[in-house]
Structure formats: structure tokens, C-alpha cells
Short mmCIF file of C-alpha atoms in Angstrom, two decimals:
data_model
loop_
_atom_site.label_atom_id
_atom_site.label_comp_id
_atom_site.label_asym_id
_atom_site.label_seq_id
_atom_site.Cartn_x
_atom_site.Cartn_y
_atom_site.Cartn_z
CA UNK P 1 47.64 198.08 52.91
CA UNK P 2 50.02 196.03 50.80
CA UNK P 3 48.35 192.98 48.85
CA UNK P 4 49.16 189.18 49.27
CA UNK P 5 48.91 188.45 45.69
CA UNK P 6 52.15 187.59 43.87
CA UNK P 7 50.35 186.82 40.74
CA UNK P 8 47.18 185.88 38.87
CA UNK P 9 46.84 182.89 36.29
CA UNK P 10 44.05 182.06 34.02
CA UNK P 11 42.94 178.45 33.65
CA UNK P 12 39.47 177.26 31.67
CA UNK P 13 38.11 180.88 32.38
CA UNK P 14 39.01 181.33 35.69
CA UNK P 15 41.29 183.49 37.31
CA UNK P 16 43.73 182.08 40.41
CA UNK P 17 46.29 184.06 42.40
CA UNK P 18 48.84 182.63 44.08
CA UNK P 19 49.77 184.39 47.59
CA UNK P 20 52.66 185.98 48.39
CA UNK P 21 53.39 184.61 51.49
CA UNK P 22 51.36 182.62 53.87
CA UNK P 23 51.56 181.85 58.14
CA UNK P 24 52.61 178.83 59.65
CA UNK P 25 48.69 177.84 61.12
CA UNK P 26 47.00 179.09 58.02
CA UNK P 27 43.99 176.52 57.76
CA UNK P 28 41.65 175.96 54.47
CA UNK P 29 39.34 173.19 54.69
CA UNK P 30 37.72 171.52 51.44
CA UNK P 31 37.95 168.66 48.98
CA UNK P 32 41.39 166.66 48.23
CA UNK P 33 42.15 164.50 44.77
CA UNK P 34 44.95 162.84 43.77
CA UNK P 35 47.00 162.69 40.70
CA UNK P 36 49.06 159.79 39.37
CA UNK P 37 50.08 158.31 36.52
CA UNK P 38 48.83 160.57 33.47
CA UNK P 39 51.24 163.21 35.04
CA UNK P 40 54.27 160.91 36.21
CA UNK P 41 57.42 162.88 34.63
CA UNK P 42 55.95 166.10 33.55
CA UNK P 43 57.17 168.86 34.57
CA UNK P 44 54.87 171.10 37.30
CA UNK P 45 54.33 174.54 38.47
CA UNK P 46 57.94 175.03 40.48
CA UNK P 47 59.88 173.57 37.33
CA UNK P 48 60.62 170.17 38.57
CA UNK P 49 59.52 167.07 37.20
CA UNK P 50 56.36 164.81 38.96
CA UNK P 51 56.94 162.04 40.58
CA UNK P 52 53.92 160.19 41.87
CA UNK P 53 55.94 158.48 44.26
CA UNK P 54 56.76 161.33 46.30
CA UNK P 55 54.91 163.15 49.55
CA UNK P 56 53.92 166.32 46.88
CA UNK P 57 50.66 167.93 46.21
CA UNK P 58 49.20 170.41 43.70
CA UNK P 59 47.51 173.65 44.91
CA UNK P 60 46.33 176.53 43.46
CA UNK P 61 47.16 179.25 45.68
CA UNK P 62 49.70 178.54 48.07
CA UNK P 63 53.49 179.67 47.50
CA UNK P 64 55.41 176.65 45.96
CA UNK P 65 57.05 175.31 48.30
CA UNK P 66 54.95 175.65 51.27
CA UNK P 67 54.81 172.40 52.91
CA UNK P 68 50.98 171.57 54.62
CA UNK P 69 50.15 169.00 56.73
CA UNK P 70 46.52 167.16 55.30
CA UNK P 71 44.05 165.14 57.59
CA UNK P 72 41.21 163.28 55.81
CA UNK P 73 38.38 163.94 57.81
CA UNK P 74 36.88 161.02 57.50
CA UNK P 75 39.41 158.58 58.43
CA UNK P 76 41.57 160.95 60.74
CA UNK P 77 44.52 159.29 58.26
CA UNK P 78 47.03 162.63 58.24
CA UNK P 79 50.32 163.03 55.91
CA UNK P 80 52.67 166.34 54.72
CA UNK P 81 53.22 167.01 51.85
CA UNK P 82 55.15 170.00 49.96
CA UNK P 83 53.06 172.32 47.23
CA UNK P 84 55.21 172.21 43.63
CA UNK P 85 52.49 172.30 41.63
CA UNK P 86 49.51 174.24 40.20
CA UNK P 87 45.50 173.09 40.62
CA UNK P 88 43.63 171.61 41.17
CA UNK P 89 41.44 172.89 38.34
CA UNK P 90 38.02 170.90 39.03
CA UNK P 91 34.86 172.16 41.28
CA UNK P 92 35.32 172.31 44.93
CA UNK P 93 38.66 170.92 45.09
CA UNK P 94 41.27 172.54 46.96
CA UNK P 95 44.44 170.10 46.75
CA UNK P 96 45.70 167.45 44.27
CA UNK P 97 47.65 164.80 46.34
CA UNK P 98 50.73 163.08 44.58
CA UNK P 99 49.49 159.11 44.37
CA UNK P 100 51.54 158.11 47.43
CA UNK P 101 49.84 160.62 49.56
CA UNK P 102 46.64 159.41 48.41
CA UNK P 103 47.46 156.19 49.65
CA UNK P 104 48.40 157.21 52.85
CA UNK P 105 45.70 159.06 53.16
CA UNK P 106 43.01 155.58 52.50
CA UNK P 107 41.35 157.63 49.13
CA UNK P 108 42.86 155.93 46.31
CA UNK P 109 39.87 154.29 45.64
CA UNK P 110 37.16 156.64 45.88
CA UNK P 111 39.27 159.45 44.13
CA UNK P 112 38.39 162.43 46.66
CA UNK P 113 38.07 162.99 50.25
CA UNK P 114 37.46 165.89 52.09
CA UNK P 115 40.33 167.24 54.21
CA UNK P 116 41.44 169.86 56.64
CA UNK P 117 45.24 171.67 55.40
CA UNK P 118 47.48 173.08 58.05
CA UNK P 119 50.73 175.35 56.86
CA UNK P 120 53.71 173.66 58.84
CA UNK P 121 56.19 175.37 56.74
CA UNK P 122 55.77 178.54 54.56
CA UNK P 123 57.00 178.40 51.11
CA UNK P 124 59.22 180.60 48.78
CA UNK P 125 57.90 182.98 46.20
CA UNK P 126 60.52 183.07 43.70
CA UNK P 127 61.77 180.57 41.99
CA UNK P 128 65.69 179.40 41.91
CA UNK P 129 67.49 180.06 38.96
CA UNK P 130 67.32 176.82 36.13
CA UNK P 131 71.40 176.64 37.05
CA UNK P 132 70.83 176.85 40.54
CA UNK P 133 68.06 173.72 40.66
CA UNK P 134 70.39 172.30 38.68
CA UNK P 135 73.26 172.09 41.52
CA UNK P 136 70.21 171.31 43.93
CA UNK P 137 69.10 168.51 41.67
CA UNK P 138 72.63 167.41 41.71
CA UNK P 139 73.64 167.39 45.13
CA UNK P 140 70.74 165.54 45.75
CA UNK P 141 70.98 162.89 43.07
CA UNK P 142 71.08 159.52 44.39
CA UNK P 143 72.18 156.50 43.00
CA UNK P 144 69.84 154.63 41.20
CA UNK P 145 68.89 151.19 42.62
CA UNK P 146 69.05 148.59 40.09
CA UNK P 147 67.13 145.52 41.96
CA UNK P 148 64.11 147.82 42.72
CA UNK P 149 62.27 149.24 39.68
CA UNK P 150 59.04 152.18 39.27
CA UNK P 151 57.15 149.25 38.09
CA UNK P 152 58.35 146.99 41.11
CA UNK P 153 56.76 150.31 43.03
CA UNK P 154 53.61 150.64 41.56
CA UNK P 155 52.88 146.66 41.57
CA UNK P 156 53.68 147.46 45.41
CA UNK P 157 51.42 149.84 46.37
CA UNK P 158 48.47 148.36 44.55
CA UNK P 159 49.03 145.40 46.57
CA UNK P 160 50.16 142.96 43.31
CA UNK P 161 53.27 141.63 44.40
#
């Protein structure tokens, strides 16, 4: 019997291990938290840089990549989001929600919710090549839009504007 582990990582003392592969219909129920600001525009887990504004999520053993749909099961509020990123790292938690997902989800506030995760779309393994996310990154640049700034964003979605 072959394992599902691709590797194992070591983070305050405890070992994670990412899988392998996962199903479309894998479930994992648990804890959700979001991450904003302090991270904005460093770099995660797949190599690209975090953006708070965008449907992404931190986990710590799904494939990057794999993209999971999250209900919070207190509001029935649901969203998808795509795993690039590593943790969460605290207690019970089993998903770190980019800021925007948060909000969508109605748990800005209070920080954490609890949550049911759905696979919709199994992720990738391996990693592209730096030159090849590169071209990606390229191809998929957009041009910047000079009337509507980050700030303009974030005064947005906390309702200040």
C-alpha cells in the first residue's frame, strides 16, 4: 500500500504532512481563521505572493492548489477558495481564510468560525518552475487601475467609504 504523504514539515514542534493527492468530495470539518494584513505581500507556501484581497486560504495539509469550497456552519454563508499557503499553525484550526473570504463568509469580526471544507478541485503536487510562474504571472498581469487604489479597497470592505 503506497502512502499519501508527499512530505512532512516541522512548525513550533509539530510535525504536518502535506498529501499527495486528494478526491474531489474529500470533507474535513473544523475551525476556520482568517489572515489579513500582517501577511499582505509575503510570499506563501506555493511561491506566490499574498494578497488579502483574493478568494485564497492557508491549509496545512492539502496539495497547493486544491481549490475547497467552505460553508460556515453557523451562518450557512459558503465561498471557494484555492489552498497556496501553509497553516494554520494555532489549536483546532483547520483553514486560514484570505481577508476577503472572511468577509464573505460574516467572521471578520469574531476572528473564527467553524466550517465544513468540500474538495471541488484537486490540487497539484509539484510546484512550476520559478521561470515557468513567471510566464504564468505574466500572461496574467493586468493592467493596473489607477482611479481605484488597495487603500480605496480596504476603506471598502470595512464599510468607511
Amino acid at each position: 500500500m503506497q502512502s499519501n504523504i508527499a512530505s512532512s514539515y516541522k512548525i513550533n514542534g509539530q510535525t504536518y504532512h502535506t498529501m499527495k493527492k486528494v478526491e474531489v468530495g474529500h470533507k474535513q470539518k473544523g475551525v476556520a481563521s482568517w489572515y489579513g494584513p500582517g501577511f499582505n505581500g509575503k510570499k506563501t507556501a506555493s511561491g506566490e505572493v499574498y494578497d488579502m484581497f483574493d478568494m485564497t486560504a492557508a491549509h496545512s495539509s492539502l496539495p497547493l492548489d486544491t481549490v475547497v469550497k467552505v460553508k460556515n456552519v453557523r451562518n450557512d454563508r459558503e465561498v471557494v477558495v484555492r489552498i497556496n499557503d501553509r497553516g494554520p499553525f494555532v489549536g483546532d484550526r483547520v483553514i486560514d481564510l484570505s481577508f476577503t473570504a472572511a468577509r464573505e463568509l460574516g467572521m471578520i469580526g469574531p476572528g473564527t468560525a467553524p466550517v465544513n471544507l468540500v474538495v471541488i478541485k484537486p490540487g497539484e503536487t509539484r510546484l512550476a518552475s520559478k521561470s515557468q510562474r513567471k510566464q504564468l504571472a505574466k500572461a496574467e498581469e493586468k493592467a493596473p487601475n489607477p482611479f481605484f487604489s488597495t487603500k480605496r479597497l480596504w476603506l471598502l470592505a470595512w464599510g468607511k467609504d
